[in-house]
């Protein structure tokens, strides 16, 4: 069954996870189990995990930690009941020696007793809140992936990891940008308020029309580019560190938790 | 005694009001009785006051109502104990037939039994919060009045009043602008979040170096102009309406209330 016809928008989170687990769902999770938090996953051997935990705590905007598993555990009560981390994501990326090696739908065959799972908040949560408030989200309206850019903004080095911030961009008229700042401020665990707006050159972006990840979107003359810290940052950091073995979700193919969106809102 | 040597920064609000009442204080109130809300005053005959109340309620960003007095009352329990509205402001503007007629230090001789007082929140409150958070406020750092501009943004016509928004401007680097939006969002009763940022031409401002009120301030190449609704708006509206008789505070010479700043913060 194609993911495009997979009718889980109104399903509960567990139904979506079970569909990923049994191979029915292999596509992106945008719009599925609406109202529940979807998370970025980073899965690392314990030897690197302790350093990565310190790195996340030093860089909370790109790496907002929602939960960390015990080594080897494929469940995580803080995220969901009846969870199998190794099978409940529709697609995973396997990294070996600092490079993306494979994209697979199940990582139970490569699972190890020392693997630690990091669940990081994802912009889907605040995009849902923006749309609920009547604000447009350009890349969704244009049926594209969000444009993402490497920047010159240094991350705080910690635990053996370092690098530069990756940001996502959504264009807004000024009054909508102000409202978007207010709304996303309520969601510090899903990247929170923007990190920059206006002149892209000030954060080392030379051409908005050529994103480093995702797709370019159109922008009006009366719009400002608004930049949020992006969950692709840790993936880039892991590759830059030449990590021997890591697993992440495949971009857009998130783990759906049992956490209602409102539980990660400040108010 | 010159207002420049008037040492009331640490005094309580009542001491400052009494100094204005007895003529000791005739100068601006910026920095006096720190931590207490200062307000813009608009005082109108009841015949116009009912319409003006509807106008304020339709335009809360430039006209955030903190309190409205009963006709003829020179006290207002919602603002302060032991208050004499006709004498406790260091300087008042008298308008006749739509024009500024006089600036005086006491309006008890022109007081009327039909006068209604409107107390509107003032940006001093959020500027104090910005500074407490470590953000610069350029016009304060440069010892000038805040630059203010007429815009092309129409107000909501109501109660016989209409016109265009007047804004104040403070320059910030993007990350500080985002923080300033968060902080001022907490103060909806003192103009709240900005109404615009970035390109001034989009709201009808042609030259940032030529403000319509106040003083120009310097701006860095890496800074955005950030615009807030301004309490000068109602004064401009009253003049545009050709109002026969009105009293306001003189700009910068505010009424100091007994209300702690935290009482007008959302959180």
Short mmCIF file of C-alpha atoms in Angstrom, two decimals:
data_model
loop_
_atom_site.label_atom_id
_atom_site.label_comp_id
_atom_site.label_asym_id
_atom_site.label_seq_id
_atom_site.Cartn_x
_atom_site.Cartn_y
_atom_site.Cartn_z
CA UNK A 1 0.00 0.00 0.00
CA UNK A 2 1.39 3.41 -0.91
CA UNK A 3 1.89 5.82 1.97
CA UNK A 4 -0.09 8.38 -0.02
CA UNK A 5 -3.27 6.43 0.50
CA UNK A 6 -2.55 5.44 4.08
CA UNK A 7 -5.54 6.85 5.98
CA UNK A 8 -4.18 7.42 9.47
CA UNK A 9 -4.78 11.15 9.95
CA UNK A 10 -7.55 10.47 12.44
CA UNK A 11 -6.05 7.32 13.92
CA UNK A 12 -4.57 7.13 17.34
CA UNK A 13 -0.79 7.13 17.72
CA UNK A 14 -0.64 3.41 18.54
CA UNK A 15 -2.46 2.50 15.31
CA UNK A 16 0.12 4.42 13.29
CA UNK A 17 3.02 2.80 15.17
CA UNK A 18 1.55 -0.66 14.59
CA UNK A 19 1.15 0.09 10.88
CA UNK A 20 4.84 1.04 10.72
CA UNK A 21 5.71 -2.06 12.75
CA UNK A 22 3.90 -4.47 10.42
CA UNK A 23 5.20 -2.75 7.27
CA UNK A 24 1.87 -1.26 6.16
CA UNK A 25 3.21 2.26 6.63
CA UNK A 26 6.58 3.01 5.05
CA UNK A 27 6.09 6.66 4.07
CA UNK A 28 6.27 10.08 5.75
CA UNK A 29 4.27 10.75 8.91
CA UNK A 30 3.26 14.40 8.27
CA UNK A 31 -0.44 14.75 9.04
CA UNK A 32 -0.79 11.34 10.71
CA UNK A 33 -2.26 10.97 14.24
CA UNK A 34 -2.92 14.70 14.36
CA UNK A 35 -2.53 16.33 17.76
CA UNK A 36 0.18 13.98 19.00
CA UNK A 37 3.88 14.82 19.26
CA UNK A 38 6.15 13.34 16.59
CA UNK A 39 9.84 13.08 17.40
CA UNK A 40 13.26 12.97 15.77
CA UNK A 41 15.26 9.89 16.84
CA UNK A 42 19.00 9.58 17.32
CA UNK A 43 20.19 6.13 18.38
CA UNK A 44 23.82 5.71 19.47
CA UNK A 45 26.04 3.18 21.23
CA UNK A 46 26.43 4.00 24.91
CA UNK A 47 30.11 4.87 24.36
CA UNK A 48 29.05 7.91 22.32
CA UNK A 49 25.65 8.44 23.95
CA UNK A 50 26.95 9.99 27.15
CA UNK A 51 28.79 12.68 25.20
CA UNK A 52 25.81 13.22 22.90
CA UNK A 53 23.57 13.74 25.92
CA UNK A 54 25.88 16.52 27.12
CA UNK A 55 25.88 17.97 23.60
CA UNK A 56 22.06 18.06 23.49
CA UNK A 57 21.86 19.71 26.89
CA UNK A 58 24.29 22.38 25.70
CA UNK A 59 22.36 23.00 22.46
CA UNK A 60 18.68 22.78 23.39
CA UNK A 61 17.30 24.76 20.43
CA UNK A 62 18.42 22.33 17.70
CA UNK A 63 18.42 19.32 20.07
CA UNK A 64 15.43 19.64 22.42
CA UNK A 65 15.47 16.43 24.44
CA UNK A 66 12.08 14.91 25.16
CA UNK A 67 13.34 11.55 26.37
CA UNK A 68 16.43 9.32 26.60
CA UNK A 69 16.11 5.53 26.85
CA UNK A 70 18.09 3.13 28.99
CA UNK A 71 20.84 1.29 27.03
CA UNK A 72 19.44 -1.54 24.95
CA UNK A 73 15.80 -0.73 25.73
CA UNK A 74 13.43 -0.75 22.74
CA UNK A 75 10.63 0.78 24.81
CA UNK A 76 10.47 4.20 26.43
CA UNK A 77 7.59 4.85 28.84
CA UNK A 78 8.05 8.62 28.59
CA UNK A 79 7.16 8.46 24.90
CA UNK A 80 4.53 5.75 24.48
CA UNK A 81 3.10 2.51 25.74
CA UNK A 82 3.66 -0.62 23.63
CA UNK A 83 6.59 0.96 21.80
CA UNK A 84 9.20 -0.85 19.74
CA UNK A 85 11.83 1.72 18.85
CA UNK A 86 13.45 -0.68 16.38
CA UNK A 87 10.28 -1.18 14.30
CA UNK A 88 7.74 1.61 14.94
CA UNK A 89 9.31 4.23 12.66
CA UNK A 90 8.35 3.95 8.95
CA UNK A 91 11.95 4.46 7.77
CA UNK A 92 15.37 4.64 9.45
CA UNK A 93 18.76 5.90 8.32
CA UNK A 94 21.79 3.77 9.18
CA UNK A 95 25.09 5.60 9.44
CA UNK A 96 28.44 3.83 9.37
CA UNK A 97 31.80 5.58 9.61
CA UNK A 98 30.26 9.03 9.34
CA UNK A 99 28.25 8.33 6.20
CA UNK A 100 24.65 7.47 5.46
CA UNK A 101 24.89 3.78 4.61
CA UNK A 102 21.32 2.53 4.22
CA UNK A 103 17.67 3.48 4.57
CA UNK A 104 15.62 0.62 6.04
CA UNK A 105 12.17 0.04 7.51
CA UNK A 106 13.21 -2.06 10.50
CA UNK A 107 16.39 -1.99 12.58
CA UNK A 108 15.70 -5.00 14.82
CA UNK A 109 18.34 -7.02 12.96
CA UNK A 110 21.07 -4.46 13.75
CA UNK A 111 19.86 -3.67 17.27
CA UNK A 112 22.49 -3.86 20.03
CA UNK A 113 22.31 -4.10 23.81
CA UNK A 114 24.28 -0.87 24.16
CA UNK A 115 22.09 1.37 21.97
CA UNK A 116 20.64 4.48 23.61
CA UNK A 117 17.72 6.31 22.00
CA UNK A 118 17.35 10.10 22.07
CA UNK A 119 13.92 11.54 21.22
CA UNK A 120 14.10 15.17 20.11
CA UNK A 121 11.12 17.46 19.55
CA UNK A 122 10.15 18.19 15.93
CA UNK A 123 8.76 21.23 14.14
CA UNK A 124 5.58 19.34 13.16
CA UNK A 125 4.22 20.25 16.60
CA UNK A 126 4.61 24.00 16.19
CA UNK A 127 3.57 23.92 12.53
CA UNK A 128 0.28 22.39 13.64
CA UNK A 129 -0.09 25.24 16.15
CA UNK A 130 0.70 27.85 13.47
CA UNK A 131 -1.92 26.42 11.13
CA UNK A 132 -4.49 26.18 13.94
CA UNK A 133 -3.93 29.92 14.51
CA UNK A 134 -4.59 30.69 10.84
CA UNK A 135 -0.99 31.34 9.80
CA UNK A 136 0.16 29.90 6.47
CA UNK A 137 3.05 27.43 6.35
CA UNK A 138 4.50 27.95 2.90
CA UNK A 139 6.16 24.60 2.24
CA UNK A 140 2.99 22.77 3.27
CA UNK A 141 0.85 25.02 1.05
CA UNK A 142 3.25 24.33 -1.83
CA UNK A 143 3.46 20.59 -1.17
CA UNK A 144 7.21 20.64 -0.56
CA UNK A 145 9.66 19.74 2.16
CA UNK A 146 10.67 22.61 4.42
CA UNK A 147 13.82 24.40 3.15
CA UNK A 148 16.80 23.88 5.46
CA UNK A 149 20.18 25.61 5.46
CA UNK A 150 23.58 25.15 7.05
CA UNK A 151 24.58 28.35 8.86
CA UNK A 152 27.72 29.99 10.24
CA UNK A 153 26.24 29.91 13.76
CA UNK A 154 28.55 27.73 15.89
CA UNK A 155 27.08 25.12 18.20
CA UNK A 156 28.36 24.80 21.77
CA UNK A 157 30.98 22.02 21.63
CA UNK A 158 30.28 19.33 24.22
CA UNK A 159 30.82 15.60 24.74
CA UNK A 160 33.08 15.31 21.71
CA UNK A 161 30.54 16.81 19.30
CA UNK A 162 30.61 20.20 17.56
CA UNK A 163 29.56 21.92 14.36
CA UNK A 164 27.21 24.57 13.07
CA UNK A 165 23.49 25.13 13.40
CA UNK A 166 21.15 23.93 10.63
CA UNK A 167 17.96 26.00 10.36
CA UNK A 168 14.58 25.60 8.70
CA UNK A 169 12.95 28.63 7.04
CA UNK A 170 9.34 29.74 6.75
CA UNK A 171 8.52 33.09 5.07
CA UNK A 172 6.08 35.47 6.76
CA UNK A 173 4.85 39.03 6.50
CA UNK A 174 6.11 41.00 9.51
CA UNK A 175 2.88 40.91 11.50
CA UNK A 176 2.57 37.15 10.93
CA UNK A 177 6.25 36.71 11.83
CA UNK A 178 5.57 38.42 15.17
CA UNK A 179 2.61 36.10 15.77
CA UNK A 180 4.67 33.06 14.73
CA UNK A 181 7.32 34.05 17.29
CA UNK A 182 4.65 34.21 19.98
CA UNK A 183 3.19 30.83 19.06
CA UNK A 184 6.48 28.94 18.73
CA UNK A 185 7.76 30.45 21.99
CA UNK A 186 5.14 28.24 23.66
CA UNK A 187 6.94 25.14 22.35
CA UNK A 188 10.52 25.19 23.68
CA UNK A 189 10.69 21.38 23.43
CA UNK A 190 10.04 21.47 19.68
CA UNK A 191 12.72 24.07 18.77
CA UNK A 192 10.85 27.02 20.31
CA UNK A 193 11.12 30.59 19.01
CA UNK A 194 13.04 31.42 15.84
CA UNK A 195 16.78 31.98 16.05
CA UNK A 196 16.91 34.63 13.30
CA UNK A 197 14.78 36.59 10.88
CA UNK A 198 15.53 38.95 8.02
CA UNK A 199 18.90 39.13 6.27
CA UNK A 200 20.07 35.51 5.66
CA UNK A 201 23.68 36.65 5.11
CA UNK A 202 23.96 37.55 8.81
CA UNK A 203 23.89 33.83 9.65
CA UNK A 204 25.99 32.74 6.68
CA UNK A 205 23.25 31.79 4.21
CA UNK A 206 24.15 33.02 0.73
CA UNK A 207 21.16 31.93 -1.34
CA UNK A 208 17.68 31.23 -0.02
CA UNK A 209 16.79 29.59 -3.33
CA UNK A 210 19.38 26.86 -2.80
CA UNK A 211 18.64 25.13 0.50
CA UNK A 212 21.15 22.51 1.73
CA UNK A 213 18.27 20.14 2.59
CA UNK A 214 14.61 20.08 1.55
CA UNK A 215 13.09 22.26 -1.14
CA UNK A 216 13.11 25.97 -1.98
CA UNK A 217 9.78 27.77 -1.47
CA UNK A 218 8.42 30.97 -2.97
CA UNK A 219 8.67 34.25 -1.05
CA UNK A 220 6.80 37.53 -1.47
CA UNK A 221 8.49 40.95 -1.61
CA UNK A 222 6.67 41.89 1.59
CA UNK A 223 7.85 38.79 3.45
CA UNK A 224 10.75 38.14 5.79
CA UNK A 225 12.50 34.79 5.98
CA UNK A 226 12.09 33.45 9.54
CA UNK A 227 14.59 30.83 10.70
CA UNK A 228 14.13 28.13 13.34
CA UNK A 229 16.72 25.72 14.73
CA UNK A 230 16.31 22.42 12.91
CA UNK A 231 16.39 18.76 13.95
CA UNK A 232 18.68 17.96 11.02
CA UNK A 233 21.45 19.65 13.03
CA UNK A 234 22.29 16.53 15.10
CA UNK A 235 22.37 14.32 11.98
CA UNK A 236 24.88 16.69 10.41
CA UNK A 237 26.88 16.77 13.65
CA UNK A 238 27.03 12.95 13.82
CA UNK A 239 28.31 12.73 10.25
CA UNK A 240 30.85 15.51 10.86
CA UNK A 241 32.08 13.54 13.90
CA UNK A 242 32.62 10.48 11.66
CA UNK A 243 30.61 8.35 14.06
CA UNK A 244 31.20 4.60 13.54
CA UNK A 245 27.57 3.54 14.01
CA UNK A 246 24.31 5.43 14.46
CA UNK A 247 20.65 5.12 13.58
CA UNK A 248 18.23 8.01 13.03
CA UNK A 249 14.72 8.25 11.68
CA UNK A 250 14.65 9.03 7.96
CA UNK A 251 13.75 12.74 7.45
CA UNK A 252 9.98 13.17 7.57
CA UNK A 253 9.48 9.61 8.81
CA UNK A 254 9.06 10.32 12.51
CA UNK A 255 8.22 8.32 15.59
CA UNK A 256 4.68 9.14 16.72
CA UNK A 257 4.35 9.34 20.50
CA UNK A 258 1.35 9.15 22.84
CA UNK A 259 2.10 12.70 24.06
CA UNK A 260 -0.63 15.24 23.20
CA UNK A 261 0.79 18.40 21.59
CA UNK A 262 -0.57 20.45 24.49
CA UNK A 263 1.71 18.58 26.92
CA UNK A 264 4.79 20.15 25.33
CA UNK A 265 3.27 23.66 25.27
CA UNK A 266 4.30 26.10 28.01
CA UNK A 267 0.76 27.37 28.48
CA UNK B 1 14.28 72.94 41.51
CA UNK B 2 15.16 71.57 38.10
CA UNK B 3 13.64 68.24 37.15
CA UNK B 4 17.13 67.05 36.29
CA UNK B 5 18.14 67.07 39.94
CA UNK B 6 14.85 65.70 41.27
CA UNK B 7 15.91 62.57 43.15
CA UNK B 8 12.79 60.40 43.04
CA UNK B 9 14.06 57.25 41.31
CA UNK B 10 13.80 55.27 44.51
CA UNK B 11 10.79 57.09 45.92
CA UNK B 12 7.38 55.57 46.17
CA UNK B 13 4.72 56.55 43.63
CA UNK B 14 2.84 58.74 46.11
CA UNK B 15 5.94 60.82 46.87
CA UNK B 16 6.39 61.54 43.17
CA UNK B 17 2.70 62.46 42.75
CA UNK B 18 2.88 64.79 45.75
CA UNK B 19 5.99 66.46 44.31
CA UNK B 20 4.09 67.08 41.06
CA UNK B 21 1.10 68.30 43.07
CA UNK B 22 3.10 70.87 45.05
CA UNK B 23 5.06 72.04 42.01
CA UNK B 24 8.41 70.60 43.07
CA UNK B 25 8.41 68.22 40.09
CA UNK B 26 7.66 69.77 36.68
CA UNK B 27 9.86 67.62 34.43
CA UNK B 28 9.70 64.20 32.75
CA UNK B 29 8.95 61.11 34.81
CA UNK B 30 11.22 58.59 33.05
CA UNK B 31 13.12 56.65 35.70
CA UNK B 32 11.05 57.91 38.64
CA UNK B 33 9.37 55.50 41.09
CA UNK B 34 10.92 52.55 39.27
CA UNK B 35 8.83 49.40 39.15
CA UNK B 36 5.47 51.19 39.12
CA UNK B 37 3.25 51.63 36.09
CA UNK B 38 3.21 55.08 34.48
CA UNK B 39 0.23 55.96 32.30
CA UNK B 40 -0.80 58.18 29.41
CA UNK B 41 -3.83 60.33 30.27
CA UNK B 42 -6.62 61.48 27.99
CA UNK B 43 -9.27 63.66 29.65
CA UNK B 44 -12.44 64.46 27.70
CA UNK B 45 -15.91 65.89 28.31
CA UNK B 46 -18.47 63.12 28.77
CA UNK B 47 -20.10 64.04 25.43
CA UNK B 48 -17.00 62.81 23.60
CA UNK B 49 -15.84 60.33 26.23
CA UNK B 50 -18.38 57.62 25.45
CA UNK B 51 -17.30 57.56 21.82
CA UNK B 52 -13.64 57.63 22.79
CA UNK B 53 -14.17 54.64 25.08
CA UNK B 54 -15.56 52.66 22.14
CA UNK B 55 -12.59 53.85 20.03
CA UNK B 56 -10.09 52.59 22.64
CA UNK B 57 -11.81 49.26 22.90
CA UNK B 58 -11.62 48.89 19.13
CA UNK B 59 -7.92 49.86 19.01
CA UNK B 60 -6.33 48.22 22.06
CA UNK B 61 -2.74 48.20 20.81
CA UNK B 62 -2.32 52.00 20.59
CA UNK B 63 -4.98 52.66 23.27
CA UNK B 64 -4.63 49.98 25.98
CA UNK B 65 -7.13 51.02 28.64
CA UNK B 66 -6.01 50.54 32.23
CA UNK B 67 -8.78 52.59 33.84
CA UNK B 68 -11.61 55.04 33.11
CA UNK B 69 -12.84 57.48 35.77
CA UNK B 70 -16.38 58.50 36.62
CA UNK B 71 -17.34 61.91 35.14
CA UNK B 72 -15.94 64.78 37.18
CA UNK B 73 -13.92 62.53 39.51
CA UNK B 74 -10.34 63.64 40.18
CA UNK B 75 -9.55 60.36 41.90
CA UNK B 76 -9.46 56.83 40.46
CA UNK B 77 -9.10 53.94 42.91
CA UNK B 78 -7.98 51.57 40.15
CA UNK B 79 -4.86 53.70 39.63
CA UNK B 80 -3.83 55.04 43.02
CA UNK B 81 -4.87 56.09 46.49
CA UNK B 82 -4.77 59.80 47.30
CA UNK B 83 -4.82 60.77 43.63
CA UNK B 84 -5.61 64.20 42.22
CA UNK B 85 -5.78 63.77 38.46
CA UNK B 86 -5.86 67.56 37.98
CA UNK B 87 -2.57 68.19 39.82
CA UNK B 88 -0.50 64.98 40.09
CA UNK B 89 0.97 65.06 36.59
CA UNK B 90 4.10 67.23 36.17
CA UNK B 91 2.83 68.78 32.90
CA UNK B 92 -0.44 68.71 30.94
CA UNK B 93 -1.36 69.64 27.36
CA UNK B 94 -4.58 71.60 26.85
CA UNK B 95 -6.24 71.20 23.47
CA UNK B 96 -8.86 73.59 22.17
CA UNK B 97 -10.57 73.30 18.78
CA UNK B 98 -8.28 70.51 17.65
CA UNK B 99 -5.05 72.31 18.44
CA UNK B 100 -2.54 72.20 21.27
CA UNK B 101 -3.31 75.45 23.10
CA UNK B 102 -1.20 75.40 26.27
CA UNK B 103 1.16 73.33 28.38
CA UNK B 104 0.49 73.79 32.09
CA UNK B 105 1.44 72.16 35.41
CA UNK B 106 -2.02 72.13 36.99
CA UNK B 107 -5.47 71.81 35.40
CA UNK B 108 -7.59 72.32 38.52
CA UNK B 109 -8.61 75.79 37.26
CA UNK B 110 -10.04 74.35 34.03
CA UNK B 111 -11.49 71.20 35.59
CA UNK B 112 -15.15 70.49 34.81
CA UNK B 113 -17.77 68.24 36.35
CA UNK B 114 -18.19 66.36 33.06
CA UNK B 115 -14.54 65.42 32.49
CA UNK B 116 -13.76 61.71 32.12
CA UNK B 117 -10.19 60.46 32.51
CA UNK B 118 -8.76 57.61 30.44
CA UNK B 119 -5.54 56.00 31.68
CA UNK B 120 -3.67 54.17 28.92
CA UNK B 121 -0.63 51.94 29.41
CA UNK B 122 2.76 53.35 28.42
CA UNK B 123 5.90 51.84 26.91
CA UNK B 124 7.97 52.78 29.99
CA UNK B 125 6.70 49.54 31.54
CA UNK B 126 7.97 47.26 28.81
CA UNK B 127 11.19 49.26 28.35
CA UNK B 128 11.96 48.59 32.00
CA UNK B 129 11.36 44.87 31.34
CA UNK B 130 13.63 44.96 28.25
CA UNK B 131 16.45 46.56 30.22
CA UNK B 132 16.01 44.14 33.12
CA UNK B 133 16.47 41.33 30.59
CA UNK B 134 19.72 42.85 29.33
CA UNK B 135 18.41 44.21 26.03
CA UNK B 136 19.57 47.69 24.98
CA UNK B 137 17.02 50.47 24.46
CA UNK B 138 18.73 52.72 21.95
CA UNK B 139 17.03 56.05 22.64
CA UNK B 140 17.69 55.67 26.38
CA UNK B 141 21.33 54.76 25.73
CA UNK B 142 21.62 57.83 23.49
CA UNK B 143 19.79 60.14 25.89
CA UNK B 144 17.04 60.97 23.42
CA UNK B 145 13.26 60.70 23.16
CA UNK B 146 11.98 57.57 21.42
CA UNK B 147 11.50 58.13 17.66
CA UNK B 148 7.82 58.03 16.65
CA UNK B 149 6.28 57.90 13.19
CA UNK B 150 2.88 58.35 11.60
CA UNK B 151 2.03 55.27 9.51
CA UNK B 152 -0.37 54.29 6.75
CA UNK B 153 -1.94 51.65 9.04
CA UNK B 154 -5.61 52.61 9.48
CA UNK B 155 -7.18 52.54 12.92
CA UNK B 156 -10.60 50.95 13.41
CA UNK B 157 -13.08 53.85 13.22
CA UNK B 158 -15.36 53.90 16.28
CA UNK B 159 -17.29 56.39 18.40
CA UNK B 160 -16.67 59.25 15.97
CA UNK B 161 -12.89 58.86 16.01
CA UNK B 162 -10.59 57.56 13.26
CA UNK B 163 -7.12 57.99 11.86
CA UNK B 164 -3.84 56.18 11.44
CA UNK B 165 -1.56 54.38 13.83
CA UNK B 166 1.46 56.18 15.30
CA UNK B 167 4.36 53.85 16.16
CA UNK B 168 7.51 54.07 18.23
CA UNK B 169 10.70 52.43 16.95
CA UNK B 170 13.55 50.63 18.70
CA UNK B 171 16.36 49.04 16.64
CA UNK B 172 17.49 45.50 17.44
CA UNK B 173 19.62 42.72 16.00
CA UNK B 174 17.36 39.86 14.90
CA UNK B 175 17.95 37.62 17.91
CA UNK B 176 17.31 40.54 20.28
CA UNK B 177 14.20 41.50 18.26
CA UNK B 178 12.85 37.98 18.81
CA UNK B 179 13.54 38.27 22.56
CA UNK B 180 11.96 41.76 22.64
CA UNK B 181 8.82 40.33 21.02
CA UNK B 182 8.65 37.65 23.72
CA UNK B 183 9.11 40.16 26.54
CA UNK B 184 6.65 42.78 25.29
CA UNK B 185 4.05 40.09 24.55
CA UNK B 186 3.80 39.76 28.33
CA UNK B 187 2.56 43.37 28.55
CA UNK B 188 -0.62 43.67 26.45
CA UNK B 189 -1.80 46.60 28.58
CA UNK B 190 1.28 48.64 27.71
CA UNK B 191 1.10 48.25 23.91
CA UNK B 192 2.16 44.58 23.92
CA UNK B 193 4.08 42.95 21.08
CA UNK B 194 5.38 44.96 18.12
CA UNK B 195 3.07 45.66 15.19
CA UNK B 196 5.79 45.54 12.54
CA UNK B 197 9.48 44.97 12.00
CA UNK B 198 11.81 45.33 9.03
CA UNK B 199 10.98 47.40 5.96
CA UNK B 200 9.49 50.74 7.17
CA UNK B 201 7.97 51.44 3.73
CA UNK B 202 5.48 48.59 4.22
CA UNK B 203 3.73 50.67 6.89
CA UNK B 204 4.12 54.00 5.08
CA UNK B 205 7.28 55.32 6.75
CA UNK B 206 9.55 56.91 4.18
CA UNK B 207 12.53 58.02 6.25
CA UNK B 208 13.57 56.53 9.61
CA UNK B 209 15.92 59.47 10.13
CA UNK B 210 13.00 61.93 10.18
CA UNK B 211 10.58 60.86 12.91
CA UNK B 212 7.28 62.75 13.19
CA UNK B 213 7.69 62.96 16.97
CA UNK B 214 10.69 62.46 19.24
CA UNK B 215 14.28 62.08 18.07
CA UNK B 216 16.08 60.00 15.46
CA UNK B 217 18.41 57.32 16.87
CA UNK B 218 21.37 55.53 15.31
CA UNK B 219 20.94 52.08 13.73
CA UNK B 220 23.51 49.41 12.87
CA UNK B 221 23.68 47.63 9.50
CA UNK B 222 22.87 44.37 11.26
CA UNK B 223 19.80 45.79 13.01
CA UNK B 224 16.11 45.73 12.16
CA UNK B 225 13.77 48.57 13.08
CA UNK B 226 11.09 47.16 15.39
CA UNK B 227 7.82 49.11 15.66
CA UNK B 228 5.37 49.22 18.56
CA UNK B 229 1.95 50.90 18.69
CA UNK B 230 2.41 54.25 20.42
CA UNK B 231 0.42 56.22 22.98
CA UNK B 232 0.78 59.36 20.88
CA UNK B 233 -1.81 57.81 18.56
CA UNK B 234 -4.83 59.00 20.60
CA UNK B 235 -3.43 62.55 20.85
CA UNK B 236 -3.10 62.66 17.06
CA UNK B 237 -6.62 61.24 16.70
CA UNK B 238 -8.10 63.89 19.02
CA UNK B 239 -6.47 66.68 17.04
CA UNK B 240 -7.57 65.15 13.74
CA UNK B 241 -11.12 65.06 15.11
CA UNK B 242 -10.92 68.81 15.87
CA UNK B 243 -12.04 68.17 19.43
CA UNK B 244 -13.26 71.35 21.17
CA UNK B 245 -11.68 70.64 24.55
CA UNK B 246 -9.33 67.94 25.84
CA UNK B 247 -6.52 67.52 28.31
CA UNK B 248 -3.64 65.03 28.06
CA UNK B 249 -0.39 64.56 29.91
CA UNK B 250 2.52 66.30 28.21
CA UNK B 251 4.65 63.68 26.39
CA UNK B 252 7.11 62.07 28.81
CA UNK B 253 5.38 63.68 31.82
CA UNK B 254 3.27 60.74 32.93
CA UNK B 255 0.96 59.95 35.80
CA UNK B 256 2.67 57.51 38.17
CA UNK B 257 0.27 54.91 39.57
CA UNK B 258 0.45 52.63 42.60
CA UNK B 259 0.28 49.57 40.29
CA UNK B 260 3.44 47.40 40.34
CA UNK B 261 4.73 46.63 36.82
CA UNK B 262 4.21 42.91 37.49
CA UNK B 263 0.46 43.49 37.85
CA UNK B 264 0.17 44.35 34.16
CA UNK B 265 2.33 41.40 33.04
CA UNK B 266 0.56 38.30 31.73
CA UNK B 267 2.89 35.93 33.59
#
